[in-house]
Structure formats: C-alpha cells, structure tokens
Amino acid sequence: MAAVATCGSVAASTGSAVATASKSNVTSFQRRGPRASVTNDSGPRLVSIAGTRPSVRNGQLLVSTGLPALDQLLGGGLAVGTVLLIEEDKYNIYSPLLFKYFLAEGIVNGHTLLVASAKEDPANILQELPAPLLDDKCKKEFDEDVYNHKTPESNIKMKIAWRYQLLPKMEIGPVSSSRFGHYYDASKRMPQELIEASNWHGFFLPEKISSTLKVEPCSLTPGYTKLLQFIQNIIYEEGFDGSNPQKKQRNILRIGIQNLGSPLWGDDICCAENGGNSHSLTKFLYVLRGLLRTSLSACIITMPTHLIQNKAIIARVTTLSDVVVGLESFIGSERETNPLYKDYHGLIHIRQIPRLNNLICDESDVKDLAFKLKRKLFTIEVDFIS
Amino acid sequence: MTPSEGARAGTGRELEMLDSLLALGGLVLLRDSVEWEGRSLLKALVKKSALCGEQVHILGCEVSEEEFREGFDSDINNRLVYHDFFRDPLNWSKTEEAFPGGPLGALRAMCKRTDPVPVTIALDSLSWLLLRLPCTTLCQVLHAVSHQDSCPGDSSSVGKVSVLGLLHEELHGPGPVGALSSLAQTEVTLGGTMGQASAHILCRRPRQRPTDQTQWFSILPDFSLDLQEGPSVESQPYSDPHIPPVDPTTHLTFNLHLSKKEREARDSLILPFQFSSEKQQALLRPRPGQATSHIFYEPDAYDDLDQEDPDDDLDI
C-alpha cells in the first residue's frame, strides 16, 4: 500500500501497471501479451512498418532506395537511420534521377517525406517524380523496353543447357505495392492524387532565411542551422524518435537534401579552398547523423563534390556519411567517343558501404559498374569490357 | 554535340547565334580572357535584346558610362537603363541614388519585379562583383534573379529574365568559376586562332543533356554579329589520328572464331544427351559385325556348376 502511494506521482504508464497489479493482487510482474494490456497499449508490438524489411544478414531494418539494382549493390537496401550520399555528375543530369526515385519510393510506400533544396521549390520537385509501374498491364511495356535492346546472339535456342531456356528472362518485374522495391517509369509523372495523398514537408532555403544575416566564423552557416532545426522539429512533432508513442502507427521519414554544399546554401567550400566556414558542412553532417540515428528515418543527400576545392573536405564528408555512391557521366569527356562505352551513359562507383553492428560490410564483388538511362528505366549493369 | 557538328553548322545557319543565346533565359556567362575580349560580344547581345523590345538594364562597374554607350546609336541608347557604379563605387558623394545598396542592392531590387515584359540584365562585369562581394551571396542573388520565371504556378505574370555576366577567367581561381558555371544556363567561352574569334557555347537545359557547339564570328563596328566559317577546312581534332576500333580477339593464342564449314559441322552435331529418332533407331538396330554377344567366364574353384535348373522344383 505504501508502495502504491509513493508511486502515485510517477509517470502514467508505470502508475497504471502498479494499479493493475494491485487489482489482480497476485504479483506486480506483468506478462506482455494481448490480454495484459487493457488500460494502455504501451507494450511493444512486433508491428512491421510498410516499405521496410529486415536485412537477411543481421536483421537491420532496411528501406528501398527506389532502384532495385542499387538496393542489391548496397546489400539489400538502405538501413534506417543512415545517410546515402550521392556525388553528383558534372552536369547534374543523373543524380536528380536517383533523388527522385528515392522520394517516389517513399510516396508509394506511404512514408513521410521531407524535401530540402536551395535551388528549386520542393513542390516543383515533387511534381516531377516518376510514375510507379504497379500493374501487370505495365509489364508488357517493361518487357518491350528490355527486349528492344537484346543482342542477336541471345536469341539462339540453347542446345546444351536447354533447361535454362525455360527460366523467366527477368528475375524481378513490376510488383504490387506490398513488395520491397518498385520500378518506375522515368518518362511519366507520378499521378497527382498519389502526391496529394502523401504527407510531405518542404524546406526551400530562400523562403526560410533573410539574406542579411551575419555569420560568425567557425559556426554553422545559417542555412544549415535552419535546416537542422526544421528536421529536428519534424522528427519530434511527428514522433519519429518515439517521443509521442500514443500516436498512430509508426512510419519512416525519408529526408532528401539536394545540392548540399553548393554556394546556394551559403557554403563556400565550392568557391574557395580555405574559406571562413570550411567546417560548416562537416558539422552539419555530424549533427544530421546524430538526428537520424535516434529516429526512424533515412536520408539521401546529393552533393556536387566535383566543385569542392579542398580534397580533404571530400574525404571527411565521405567518412561522415554512411553509404557513398559516385556518378560519373561520360558527357563531355573523352570516354563518350570510346567504343567500349557506347552502350552506357556513365559509370557508377560505390565508394563506401557502412558496417552497421557488424565487423564486415556487404560489399559486392563487382567493382566495374556502369549505368544507362533508357527511355523509361535507369539500369545499372556490370561493365564487362573494362 | 561533337565539334564536327559545330564546324559544319557555321555555314548557312538561319538561326542567329545571338538569338539562341538569349532564347534560353537565365544566366548567360561570357568567359573572356586577355587575348579575346568579351565586352564587344556583350554589347552585341545588349543591342540585340534592345532591338527585340526587351527591357535592358546595365550595371556598369568596370568601364565608364560614356565608354559603354560608345558605338550604340541614339535609338538604342535611349532604351538602355544604365546604373552607374563606376564613377562612385563606394557612394562617397552620398547622392540620392536609385539603388542605395550598391550593385547587390540593385540586383536584389530586380528580384522583386512583377511586370510581364522580358528583361535582360547585363553585368559589366561579373568579375568586378566577384572580387568585391562574397561568392556565395553573389551566387544566391544571381540564382534568385535569373529564376523568377521558373515557377509553373504563376508564371504568367513575370516575363523571361536573362542575366548576361562578363567574367574574366584569368582573374579567378577554379572555385568561383566552377561555382558560377554550374549555375549558368549558357556558358560562352571566347577563344580563337590566327586572328579569328570563336565562341564555344555550352547550353545546359534543365533535365537534358548539355549541348555544345563552336561558332566562329567577328563583330562589326555597329555591334552586329557576322558568323563565319572556321579558319581551316573542316579540321576535326578528334578523328585526326585515326584510331581503329579495338578488337580484343585479335592477338589470342586460341581461336575464337568459327569458319562457315565449322559452324555447319557444329550445328549438325548430335549431342550425347539428346534423344532423337536417329539415335533410337541406332540403338534398336542390330550392329553389323556383332551378331551375338559373347560372355567369357572362367569358373572359380568354389563354383558349383550344377546343370540343373533350380526352378524345376516349382510346380507352376
């Protein structure tokens, strides 16, 4: 009885547990099960969040990046709580595609989106997302696109290994929305009703910041400070870090930051080699990773690393991110006319894969990967020639 | 896209080079150097846009107003709105200027336009601004000015904006030049050989591959453009040393190719695990030369050679 009185002032969850114990009068030990939690449902349930799956290696919760080929290269997907850094190609044509695939995957799975950009209005970015290929009637177009590029040799019937002729030509095809990775049609836009049904937050830097702020040295650029505060507010208010447990079902927050480090964010690492706030970007990434690790979110960042003057900053940025993928397009370089690369539009370099709760990482054996943007699909293939 | 296209395209083009530079809008970067100056091209562009009826603003920082207006006839001179920052760049005379914030204030004021007339803003020069203002601030303001018309929602009210910036490449390091060129929609690099000026034009349309071409030109005294052919006949530097396509199967120690006869022989070969009708007949047919099969047996010491049939005891 005295125990109940002293416990009267503690938090509601423990108080109610004690109350039920005194009601049953047997023991204060509570079994976690469906019949035990009558008063509140603060007991943890094994609820699976839409669009995620545990990794087959170590059970880490993974989300899809929007490109099943990239998921496979990263060892199943992007782990929740990590940062995917895309090093932009020189003319910034292919990295926005990967950015949009990530966001489109979030909309299809019903995740919450947070889009931050200093260049374009986030509402405009969302209007340009690719349409998902969901039904079987789209499977025909998908297969057509693939068959158009088949070489003549592969049409010969196999005489010795004829059992393999009966296998389906594609391992993964367009799937329904309950599966993990989806295919997108880059030539069509996402339907308006899907975008409006989704929950998204936008951060457009010119609207959020006045241009006459004074920057103290050795601190974060005001743009970065505002962005971090914005992300922190969203995470807290919508309960992605578990701070509002009574709210509705748990969901993933997908954060997309475009062109981080460019001068439009107010950062001068692209302009000068030893600028005044050269640690601003690294501090931002450090704080961002802290925010991500304590919440159910995944982040994609595109960065114009080819413009960064100080190469040491690129090395620091790589260390502070989890997954780093570099895109190198052939436009304007001498490789464009090289006949060995004529089928492809560029090379894709997987520069870093994280070791999360693990001693080794899921590195794939192939290092020579090339990508090409077909009329509808973005594919990543192993480049056998080089 | 390839330089050969650019050299061929110099002959008989109907679309003017200046038109194509101004049509895209956004930031047009004119990169010049000491040998090939770009101010005359800037003035040619200014004249072209004034003749098209656009509103033209000039931010003159590097040369005086008289020197800039020289060569234009009075019709064009009346249409130019000139903001002079050359005579008094730090505003020491404290006169009531239209833009008290200096050139940056002038650019910021132009961000807040609302009329539908297309506008061309010429910055003479962007290098002057880059040396005196922080690069990030300049990039942010230029982006805001040149992208006023890119919102799909209310694009009907604001006309197209072109910002022409003259940049002297040799004054700046690769950092600021790279940052500005990543923001620019069109980049014109001036060069030339043997007294002939050329412009290498790189157009970056959003979400499309950039196109580049090289155009040989000369500017006439009244600042109109004269397109010309290149100095030498169809010189294509990429294909001059003719590199044959690489065939990886040429120097192997084993043979990867099949002749026609070999290919036919291979196709007609019956594989051991394929069961075809010929094989079936071959198995069923008795082989010539082997009428019966013989079994050769040597009896052992422990063998019981009993000639009786053990099945005789059965009463079947």
XYZ file of C-alpha atoms in Angstrom:
702
model
C 0.000 0.000 0.000
C 2.768 2.365 0.848
C 4.379 1.408 -2.408
C 1.269 2.423 -4.312
C 1.162 5.775 -2.516
C 4.750 6.665 -3.289
C 4.386 5.544 -6.845
C 1.389 7.735 -7.322
C 3.433 10.610 -8.611
C 5.407 8.777 -11.251
C 4.588 8.638 -14.943
C 1.264 7.347 -16.048
C 2.485 4.134 -17.615
C 4.179 2.769 -14.523
C 1.331 4.001 -12.355
C -1.202 2.096 -14.354
C 0.957 -1.013 -14.258
C 1.060 -0.825 -10.488
C -2.681 -0.208 -10.420
C -3.430 -3.321 -12.391
C -1.067 -5.300 -10.201
C -2.893 -4.189 -7.084
C -6.167 -5.073 -8.734
C -5.070 -8.609 -9.529
C -3.415 -8.821 -6.109
C -1.082 -11.636 -7.052
C 2.159 -10.159 -8.364
C 3.442 -6.960 -9.916
C 5.016 -8.933 -12.702
C 3.122 -8.286 -15.894
C 3.138 -10.598 -18.823
C 3.294 -8.840 -22.148
C 0.556 -10.209 -24.231
C -2.710 -9.212 -25.854
C -4.790 -9.772 -22.696
C -2.415 -7.973 -20.322
C -2.508 -4.509 -21.801
C -6.050 -3.458 -21.212
C -5.507 0.015 -19.838
C -2.890 1.239 -22.281
C -1.048 -0.119 -25.244
C 2.427 0.995 -24.367
C 3.696 -2.555 -24.694
C 5.872 -3.036 -27.721
C 4.302 -4.885 -30.566
C 6.078 -6.510 -33.456
C 4.470 -4.194 -35.962
C 6.171 -4.140 -39.315
C 6.386 -0.762 -40.969
C 5.275 -0.549 -44.579
C 8.100 -0.499 -47.067
C 10.769 -1.911 -44.790
C 12.213 -5.314 -44.313
C 14.929 -6.743 -42.088
C 18.256 -7.486 -43.667
C 18.999 -11.147 -44.213
C 22.465 -10.740 -42.773
C 21.961 -9.096 -39.439
C 18.331 -8.151 -39.091
C 18.956 -4.452 -39.628
C 15.813 -2.658 -40.800
C 16.183 -1.646 -44.446
C 14.282 0.640 -46.778
C 14.486 0.601 -50.537
C 16.329 3.340 -52.395
C 13.853 3.259 -55.253
C 16.178 1.392 -57.611
C 16.186 -2.377 -57.031
C 19.573 -2.658 -58.750
C 21.091 -0.174 -56.314
C 19.441 -1.978 -53.412
C 21.151 -5.153 -54.462
C 24.520 -3.426 -54.653
C 24.094 -1.996 -51.175
C 23.339 -5.370 -49.695
C 19.547 -5.339 -49.678
C 18.703 -1.691 -49.208
C 19.475 1.407 -47.211
C 19.489 0.897 -43.459
C 17.087 3.012 -41.437
C 18.989 5.770 -39.680
C 21.725 6.143 -42.272
C 22.711 8.666 -44.892
C 23.063 7.923 -48.598
C 25.385 10.434 -50.216
C 25.325 10.762 -53.998
C 28.287 12.505 -55.553
C 26.782 14.390 -58.446
C 27.917 14.031 -62.010
C 29.392 17.033 -63.705
C 26.303 18.430 -65.396
C 23.844 17.256 -62.740
C 21.642 15.193 -65.003
C 21.588 11.736 -63.408
C 21.842 12.493 -59.719
C 18.423 14.236 -59.598
C 17.008 10.995 -61.021
C 18.288 8.943 -58.102
C 16.997 11.639 -55.753
C 13.541 11.436 -57.301
C 13.468 7.652 -57.261
C 14.122 7.740 -53.520
C 11.273 10.184 -52.930
C 8.909 8.331 -55.248
C 9.568 5.119 -53.337
C 8.580 6.974 -50.185
C 5.292 8.078 -51.680
C 4.438 4.617 -52.970
C 5.118 3.090 -49.551
C 3.281 5.801 -47.686
C 6.313 7.204 -45.886
C 6.550 10.823 -44.796
C 8.813 12.958 -46.950
C 10.982 15.931 -46.101
C 12.469 17.631 -49.158
C 15.061 20.382 -48.723
C 16.560 22.383 -51.544
C 18.140 25.754 -52.135
C 17.693 25.659 -55.895
C 14.164 24.510 -56.635
C 10.927 24.727 -54.764
C 10.208 21.320 -53.162
C 6.672 21.400 -54.545
C 8.140 21.525 -58.059
C 10.478 18.643 -57.266
C 7.517 16.528 -56.164
C 5.621 17.295 -59.356
C 8.426 15.753 -61.373
C 8.618 12.386 -59.643
C 8.482 9.335 -61.927
C 5.342 7.240 -62.076
C 5.464 3.794 -60.492
C 4.893 0.674 -62.556
C 2.350 -1.122 -60.420
C 0.081 -3.270 -62.549
C 0.557 -6.207 -64.825
C -0.593 -4.202 -67.789
C 2.583 -2.209 -67.467
C 4.612 -5.400 -67.516
C 4.292 -5.536 -71.292
C 5.880 -2.108 -71.709
C 8.585 -3.081 -69.286
C 9.418 -6.230 -71.192
C 9.302 -4.430 -74.521
C 11.845 -1.966 -73.340
C 14.142 -4.767 -72.324
C 13.719 -6.862 -75.449
C 14.455 -3.955 -77.731
C 17.994 -3.962 -76.504
C 18.650 -7.662 -76.771
C 21.627 -8.670 -78.869
C 21.123 -11.194 -81.675
C 23.227 -13.887 -80.035
C 20.911 -14.272 -77.120
C 18.021 -15.268 -79.353
C 19.609 -18.598 -80.276
C 17.943 -21.546 -78.628
C 20.187 -23.211 -76.151
C 21.138 -26.731 -77.166
C 23.160 -27.992 -74.266
C 21.774 -26.036 -71.342
C 18.220 -26.210 -72.615
C 16.753 -26.346 -69.132
C 17.744 -22.699 -68.626
C 15.650 -21.673 -71.610
C 12.586 -22.337 -69.539
C 13.586 -19.924 -66.786
C 11.929 -16.466 -66.871
C 14.064 -13.810 -68.535
C 13.779 -11.217 -65.793
C 14.369 -12.002 -62.173
C 12.270 -9.148 -60.847
C 9.436 -7.498 -62.654
C 6.908 -4.797 -61.763
C 5.368 -5.679 -58.484
C 2.457 -4.648 -56.390
C 2.857 -2.129 -53.637
C 3.311 -4.667 -50.876
C 6.746 -5.680 -52.065
C 10.017 -4.037 -51.206
C 11.451 -2.383 -54.313
C 9.471 -0.838 -57.141
C 10.142 0.063 -60.729
C 9.429 3.499 -62.069
C 8.725 4.875 -65.481
C 11.015 7.848 -65.956
C 9.059 9.171 -68.905
C 5.808 9.635 -66.968
C 4.956 11.748 -63.971
C 3.603 10.450 -60.727
C -0.190 10.832 -60.597
C -1.306 13.903 -58.755
C -3.574 12.038 -56.361
C -0.714 9.970 -55.017
C 1.308 13.104 -54.285
C -1.600 14.799 -52.588
C -2.361 11.743 -50.506
C 1.161 11.690 -49.161
C 2.422 13.580 -46.174
C 5.365 15.784 -47.086
C 7.264 18.764 -45.735
C 9.307 21.123 -47.833
C 12.261 23.331 -46.969
C 13.119 25.930 -49.589
C 16.060 27.988 -48.394
C 15.308 31.404 -49.980
C 11.954 31.439 -48.229
C 13.248 30.493 -44.837
C 16.169 32.809 -44.496
C 16.696 36.512 -44.890
C 19.783 37.456 -46.779
C 21.220 39.969 -44.363
C 22.221 37.662 -41.556
C 25.717 37.946 -40.264
C 27.715 34.765 -39.961
C 30.124 34.244 -37.112
C 33.255 32.333 -38.036
C 33.645 28.676 -37.068
C 29.949 28.106 -36.764
C 27.338 26.584 -38.960
C 26.084 28.534 -41.917
C 22.630 29.935 -41.112
C 21.106 27.860 -43.867
C 22.377 24.665 -42.294
C 21.259 25.725 -38.836
C 17.756 26.403 -40.058
C 17.630 23.087 -41.885
C 18.751 21.135 -38.847
C 16.165 22.866 -36.695
C 13.498 22.105 -39.275
C 14.422 18.439 -39.407
C 14.541 18.208 -35.644
C 11.084 19.801 -35.329
C 9.530 17.411 -37.808
C 11.108 14.392 -36.147
C 9.904 15.494 -32.744
C 6.413 16.608 -33.698
C 5.560 13.602 -35.786
C 7.040 11.140 -33.354
C 9.721 9.518 -35.489
C 12.001 9.284 -32.496
C 9.455 7.621 -30.288
C 8.690 10.748 -28.298
C 4.949 10.569 -28.972
C 4.171 6.917 -28.516
C 0.387 7.269 -28.370
C 0.178 8.497 -31.906
C -0.765 6.441 -34.872
C 1.235 3.666 -36.436
C 4.978 4.066 -36.817
C 6.282 5.274 -40.122
C 9.568 6.134 -41.751
C 10.672 9.674 -42.512
C 12.517 9.997 -45.811
C 14.677 13.108 -45.958
C 16.027 14.381 -49.256
C 18.548 17.237 -49.403
C 19.526 18.480 -52.807
C 22.827 20.078 -53.814
C 24.212 20.265 -50.301
C 27.470 22.226 -50.197
C 26.731 24.333 -53.247
C 27.034 28.122 -52.939
C 23.250 28.432 -52.947
C 23.222 27.042 -49.412
C 25.568 29.808 -48.356
C 28.535 27.476 -48.072
C 31.760 28.493 -49.711
C 33.584 25.197 -49.950
C 32.934 25.182 -53.678
C 34.302 28.680 -54.128
C 37.419 28.837 -52.021
C 39.958 26.357 -50.848
C 40.302 27.670 -47.315
C 37.103 29.527 -46.685
C 35.915 31.033 -43.465
C 33.482 28.298 -42.543
C 35.077 25.238 -44.024
C 33.872 23.095 -41.130
C 30.260 24.022 -41.602
C 29.402 21.143 -43.861
C 31.161 18.538 -41.770
C 29.452 19.783 -38.635
C 26.137 19.652 -40.384
C 26.664 16.044 -41.428
C 27.722 15.082 -37.935
C 24.628 16.601 -36.318
C 22.400 15.191 -39.036
C 23.704 11.711 -38.470
C 23.004 12.065 -34.777
C 19.418 13.069 -35.539
C 18.987 10.171 -37.929
C 20.398 7.520 -35.644
C 17.864 8.331 -32.953
C 14.837 8.300 -35.216
C 13.172 6.136 -37.817
C 14.418 7.981 -40.839
C 16.633 7.614 -43.876
C 18.276 10.408 -45.762
C 19.534 10.979 -49.289
C 21.906 13.855 -49.993
C 23.249 14.920 -53.378
C 26.440 16.889 -53.294
C 28.472 18.496 -56.086
C 31.789 17.074 -54.965
C 33.406 17.864 -58.294
C 33.194 21.545 -57.339
C 34.706 21.223 -53.879
C 38.148 22.739 -53.994
C 39.699 21.225 -50.907
C 40.045 17.478 -51.355
C 40.428 16.900 -47.648
C 36.846 18.021 -47.165
C 35.657 15.371 -49.586
C 37.448 12.717 -47.564
C 35.870 13.996 -44.354
C 32.442 14.107 -45.920
C 32.831 10.522 -47.107
C 33.754 9.378 -43.616
C 30.818 11.213 -42.076
C 28.298 9.630 -44.427
C 27.278 6.029 -44.397
C 26.743 4.976 -47.994
C 28.563 6.931 -50.672
C 27.787 6.436 -54.353
C 29.561 8.438 -57.039
C 28.197 9.077 -60.508
C 30.469 9.849 -63.391
C 28.781 10.637 -66.663
C 30.538 10.379 -69.981
C 29.215 13.653 -71.355
C 31.978 15.950 -72.393
C 34.740 13.535 -71.526
C 36.816 11.540 -73.950
C 35.058 8.375 -72.881
C 31.975 9.455 -74.779
C 33.562 8.536 -78.058
C 35.208 5.404 -76.736
C 33.519 2.470 -78.483
C 33.819 0.285 -75.419
C 31.450 2.553 -73.529
C 28.987 3.197 -76.285
C 26.088 1.422 -74.642
C 26.332 3.283 -71.394
C 25.851 6.808 -70.158
C 28.249 6.753 -67.281
C 29.986 4.869 -64.531
C 28.701 4.369 -61.046
C 31.188 3.988 -58.205
C 30.199 2.557 -54.849
C 32.709 4.346 -52.714
C 31.628 3.286 -49.258
C 29.245 0.868 -47.598
C 28.792 1.069 -43.842
C 29.475 -1.601 -41.255
C 26.431 -1.324 -39.050
C 26.502 -3.511 -35.946
C 28.832 -5.720 -37.869
C 32.502 -6.379 -38.449
C 32.259 -6.683 -42.210
C 30.178 -4.934 -44.784
C 28.123 -6.271 -47.652
C 30.447 -5.272 -50.414
C 29.616 -6.729 -53.765
C 32.341 -8.423 -55.753
C 31.950 -6.385 -58.897
C 33.609 -3.014 -58.998
C 33.065 -2.029 -62.613
C 29.530 -0.799 -62.786
C 28.035 1.339 -65.474
C 24.629 2.887 -65.769
C 22.444 3.846 -68.631
C 19.253 5.776 -68.811
C 16.924 4.113 -71.249
C 13.743 5.801 -72.335
C 11.900 4.642 -69.250
C 14.342 2.942 -66.929
C 17.565 3.651 -65.212
C 19.615 0.493 -65.162
C 22.898 -0.392 -63.567
C 24.905 -3.112 -65.195
C 28.237 -4.721 -64.776
C 30.606 -3.358 -67.340
C 32.357 -6.428 -68.665
C 34.730 -4.709 -71.008
C 36.840 -2.556 -68.719
C 27.161 17.820 -79.851
C 30.555 16.902 -81.279
C 32.895 19.646 -82.530
C 32.493 18.394 -86.073
C 28.827 19.303 -85.884
C 29.742 22.769 -84.727
C 32.158 23.319 -87.583
C 29.566 22.205 -90.126
C 26.851 24.245 -88.504
C 28.742 27.509 -89.011
C 27.787 27.557 -92.656
C 24.378 28.840 -93.628
C 22.658 28.821 -90.260
C 19.347 30.552 -90.263
C 19.064 30.912 -86.513
C 21.288 33.676 -85.275
C 23.797 32.892 -82.621
C 22.623 35.816 -80.514
C 19.026 34.668 -80.714
C 19.930 31.250 -79.441
C 21.936 32.705 -76.597
C 19.095 34.948 -75.480
C 16.279 32.486 -76.068
C 17.038 30.222 -73.164
C 16.991 32.869 -70.485
C 18.634 32.516 -67.141
C 22.272 33.240 -66.521
C 24.471 33.576 -69.588
C 28.135 33.532 -68.668
C 30.588 35.148 -71.081
C 34.067 33.982 -70.237
C 36.749 36.014 -71.884
C 40.461 36.423 -71.490
C 43.113 38.997 -72.249
C 43.598 37.869 -75.857
C 39.915 37.512 -76.721
C 37.848 40.171 -75.087
C 34.177 39.731 -74.452
C 32.809 43.224 -73.972
C 32.018 43.655 -77.634
C 30.011 40.425 -77.599
C 28.213 41.677 -74.516
C 27.375 44.899 -76.275
C 26.185 42.976 -79.319
C 23.842 40.969 -77.094
C 22.621 44.140 -75.397
C 21.888 45.718 -78.762
C 20.037 42.616 -79.941
C 17.808 42.445 -76.909
C 17.109 46.191 -77.063
C 16.038 45.815 -80.678
C 13.745 42.947 -79.682
C 11.862 45.271 -77.414
C 13.025 43.888 -74.102
C 13.759 45.999 -71.101
C 17.528 46.286 -70.742
C 19.307 47.152 -67.515
C 23.050 47.656 -67.404
C 25.080 47.516 -64.215
C 28.204 49.339 -65.249
C 31.041 48.792 -62.818
C 34.167 48.339 -64.841
C 34.062 50.989 -67.529
C 32.544 54.410 -67.585
C 29.122 55.085 -68.992
C 30.433 57.024 -71.969
C 32.724 54.200 -72.948
C 29.940 51.651 -72.703
C 27.468 53.689 -74.685
C 30.022 54.358 -77.415
C 29.103 52.694 -80.683
C 25.383 52.466 -79.989
C 23.096 54.712 -81.951
C 20.774 57.067 -80.101
C 17.735 54.821 -80.558
C 19.344 52.046 -78.591
C 20.944 54.409 -76.108
C 17.542 55.717 -75.175
C 16.279 52.248 -74.423
C 19.091 51.283 -72.072
C 18.599 51.780 -68.362
C 22.091 52.371 -67.086
C 23.075 52.049 -63.439
C 26.466 53.618 -62.991
C 28.642 52.145 -60.292
C 31.912 53.106 -61.909
C 32.080 56.744 -61.052
C 31.368 56.358 -57.367
C 31.506 52.709 -56.343
C 31.562 53.289 -52.593
C 28.936 56.040 -52.717
C 31.143 58.708 -51.143
C 29.304 61.557 -52.725
C 26.134 60.485 -50.905
C 23.852 61.491 -53.704
C 20.338 60.093 -53.859
C 20.951 57.053 -55.988
C 18.162 54.866 -57.182
C 19.766 51.811 -55.573
C 21.432 52.607 -52.277
C 22.669 49.115 -51.657
C 25.286 49.220 -54.377
C 25.177 46.724 -57.212
C 23.955 43.979 -54.891
C 21.052 46.124 -53.788
C 20.259 46.847 -57.415
C 20.174 43.138 -58.239
C 18.034 42.357 -55.216
C 15.580 45.078 -56.201
C 15.277 43.478 -59.616
C 14.256 40.215 -57.955
C 11.004 41.782 -56.914
C 9.705 42.681 -60.360
C 6.169 41.977 -61.382
C 5.772 43.103 -64.990
C 5.369 40.655 -67.839
C 7.939 42.315 -70.096
C 11.056 40.184 -70.666
C 14.135 41.731 -69.142
C 17.804 41.499 -69.913
C 20.287 42.482 -67.227
C 23.865 42.970 -68.342
C 26.559 42.815 -65.679
C 29.703 44.615 -66.661
C 31.411 42.939 -65.193
C 30.714 39.905 -63.105
C 34.389 39.715 -62.235
C 34.220 43.108 -60.589
C 31.349 41.906 -58.423
C 33.051 38.623 -57.646
C 36.164 40.374 -56.403
C 34.225 42.605 -54.037
C 31.358 40.501 -52.828
C 31.342 37.070 -51.191
C 30.886 34.410 -53.835
C 28.033 32.653 -52.047
C 25.980 35.835 -51.725
C 26.519 36.645 -55.370
C 25.519 33.121 -56.422
C 22.362 33.259 -54.326
C 21.315 36.636 -55.712
C 22.056 35.652 -59.303
C 20.045 32.474 -58.887
C 17.131 34.398 -57.419
C 17.174 36.975 -60.206
C 17.516 34.537 -63.084
C 14.930 32.072 -61.829
C 11.992 34.320 -61.182
C 10.136 32.894 -64.136
C 10.622 29.242 -63.386
C 7.655 28.701 -61.097
C 4.949 26.870 -63.036
C 2.173 28.227 -60.887
C 2.202 31.937 -61.502
C 4.456 32.175 -64.491
C 2.031 34.307 -66.428
C 2.838 37.455 -64.513
C 6.619 37.595 -64.753
C 8.452 37.721 -68.057
C 11.598 35.897 -69.001
C 14.788 37.164 -67.400
C 18.235 36.900 -68.953
C 21.282 37.858 -66.969
C 24.420 38.395 -69.057
C 27.565 38.267 -66.990
C 31.009 39.109 -68.283
C 33.612 37.049 -66.456
C 37.341 37.442 -66.904
C 38.578 33.914 -66.451
C 42.133 34.775 -65.605
C 41.229 36.814 -62.552
C 39.670 33.978 -60.624
C 40.599 30.544 -59.423
C 38.801 27.397 -60.479
C 36.487 27.539 -57.477
C 34.377 30.613 -58.185
C 34.402 29.980 -61.920
C 33.207 26.408 -61.382
C 30.507 27.549 -58.984
C 29.202 30.169 -61.416
C 29.296 27.864 -64.398
C 27.268 25.264 -62.516
C 24.603 27.936 -62.035
C 24.669 29.205 -65.600
C 22.194 28.069 -68.242
C 24.508 29.040 -71.079
C 28.239 29.376 -70.989
C 30.156 31.071 -73.800
C 33.916 30.713 -73.752
C 35.733 33.030 -76.110
C 38.831 31.913 -77.863
C 40.175 31.721 -81.324
C 43.141 31.061 -83.561
C 45.039 33.160 -86.024
C 43.034 36.298 -85.622
C 39.659 34.594 -85.850
C 37.470 34.731 -82.793
C 35.413 31.745 -81.813
C 32.792 31.139 -79.190
C 32.349 27.752 -77.592
C 28.734 27.687 -76.455
C 27.550 25.204 -73.880
C 23.788 25.116 -73.287
C 22.507 23.394 -70.182
C 18.813 22.911 -70.486
C 17.302 21.587 -67.276
C 16.992 17.786 -67.148
C 18.503 17.369 -70.589
C 21.956 16.635 -71.840
C 24.055 19.746 -72.385
C 24.735 20.663 -75.972
C 27.855 22.395 -77.080
C 28.980 23.899 -80.319
C 31.720 26.148 -81.572
C 30.910 29.195 -83.624
C 33.391 31.395 -85.464
C 32.377 35.009 -85.648
C 33.508 38.571 -85.831
C 31.842 41.697 -84.526
C 31.237 44.602 -86.830
C 31.686 48.214 -85.687
C 27.978 48.697 -85.171
C 27.901 45.682 -82.826
C 26.137 43.285 -85.072
C 27.462 39.804 -85.467
C 28.981 38.254 -88.533
C 29.064 34.471 -88.495
C 31.935 32.865 -90.274
C 33.419 29.549 -91.105
C 36.352 28.198 -89.243
C 39.839 29.145 -90.410
C 40.880 25.723 -91.723
C 38.874 23.336 -93.830
C 36.817 21.018 -91.645
C 39.529 20.321 -89.129
C 38.230 17.710 -86.775
C 40.726 17.186 -83.994
C 39.066 14.110 -82.580
C 39.374 11.994 -85.672
C 42.735 13.200 -86.974
C 44.781 10.365 -85.532
C 42.504 7.663 -86.794
C 42.296 5.027 -84.106
C 40.749 1.825 -85.366
C 38.164 0.273 -83.091
C 39.723 -2.083 -80.627
C 39.083 -5.749 -81.294
C 40.027 -7.781 -78.244
C 40.077 -11.105 -80.125
C 42.956 -10.341 -82.473
C 46.005 -11.452 -80.564
C 44.824 -14.539 -78.757
C 46.647 -17.847 -78.718
C 43.409 -19.743 -79.251
C 40.806 -19.384 -81.925
C 37.516 -17.753 -81.002
C 36.042 -17.556 -84.484
C 34.344 -20.289 -86.436
C 34.501 -20.595 -90.170
C 31.323 -21.344 -92.067
C 32.137 -25.004 -92.517
C 32.993 -25.368 -88.860
C 29.760 -23.686 -87.895
C 27.749 -26.039 -90.046
C 29.545 -29.039 -88.638
C 28.849 -27.818 -85.145
C 25.163 -27.300 -85.813
C 24.715 -30.726 -87.289
C 26.390 -32.492 -84.412
C 24.130 -34.662 -82.322
C 24.789 -34.156 -78.661
C 25.179 -37.209 -76.430
C 22.180 -36.469 -74.198
C 19.757 -35.554 -76.934
C 17.398 -38.352 -77.721
C 16.469 -38.051 -81.336
C 14.878 -40.568 -83.661
C 18.172 -41.417 -85.326
C 19.640 -42.386 -82.032
C 16.656 -44.504 -81.225
C 16.992 -46.394 -84.491
C 20.696 -46.802 -83.970
C 20.116 -48.421 -80.618
C 17.388 -50.728 -81.812
C 19.113 -51.818 -84.956
C 21.488 -54.779 -84.525
C 25.016 -53.736 -85.139
C 26.752 -55.191 -88.142
C 29.731 -57.358 -87.274
C 28.447 -58.323 -83.896
C 25.587 -60.787 -84.358
C 25.502 -62.131 -80.893
C 27.196 -61.137 -77.749
C 29.569 -63.454 -76.044
C 30.148 -63.860 -72.378
C 33.540 -65.218 -71.418
C 33.617 -66.832 -68.000
C 36.335 -68.677 -66.141
C 34.981 -70.926 -63.431
C 36.345 -70.443 -59.988
C 37.436 -73.266 -57.593
C 34.417 -72.718 -55.340
C 31.858 -72.570 -58.069
C 29.142 -75.100 -58.085
C 28.484 -75.953 -61.645
C 25.119 -77.528 -61.400
C 23.386 -78.002 -64.670
C 20.017 -78.434 -63.109
C 17.598 -75.625 -63.210
C 16.500 -74.777 -59.660
C 13.153 -73.684 -60.980
C 12.254 -77.262 -61.885
C 11.140 -77.881 -58.321
C 8.461 -75.299 -58.653
C 5.069 -76.614 -59.513
C 3.994 -73.996 -61.982
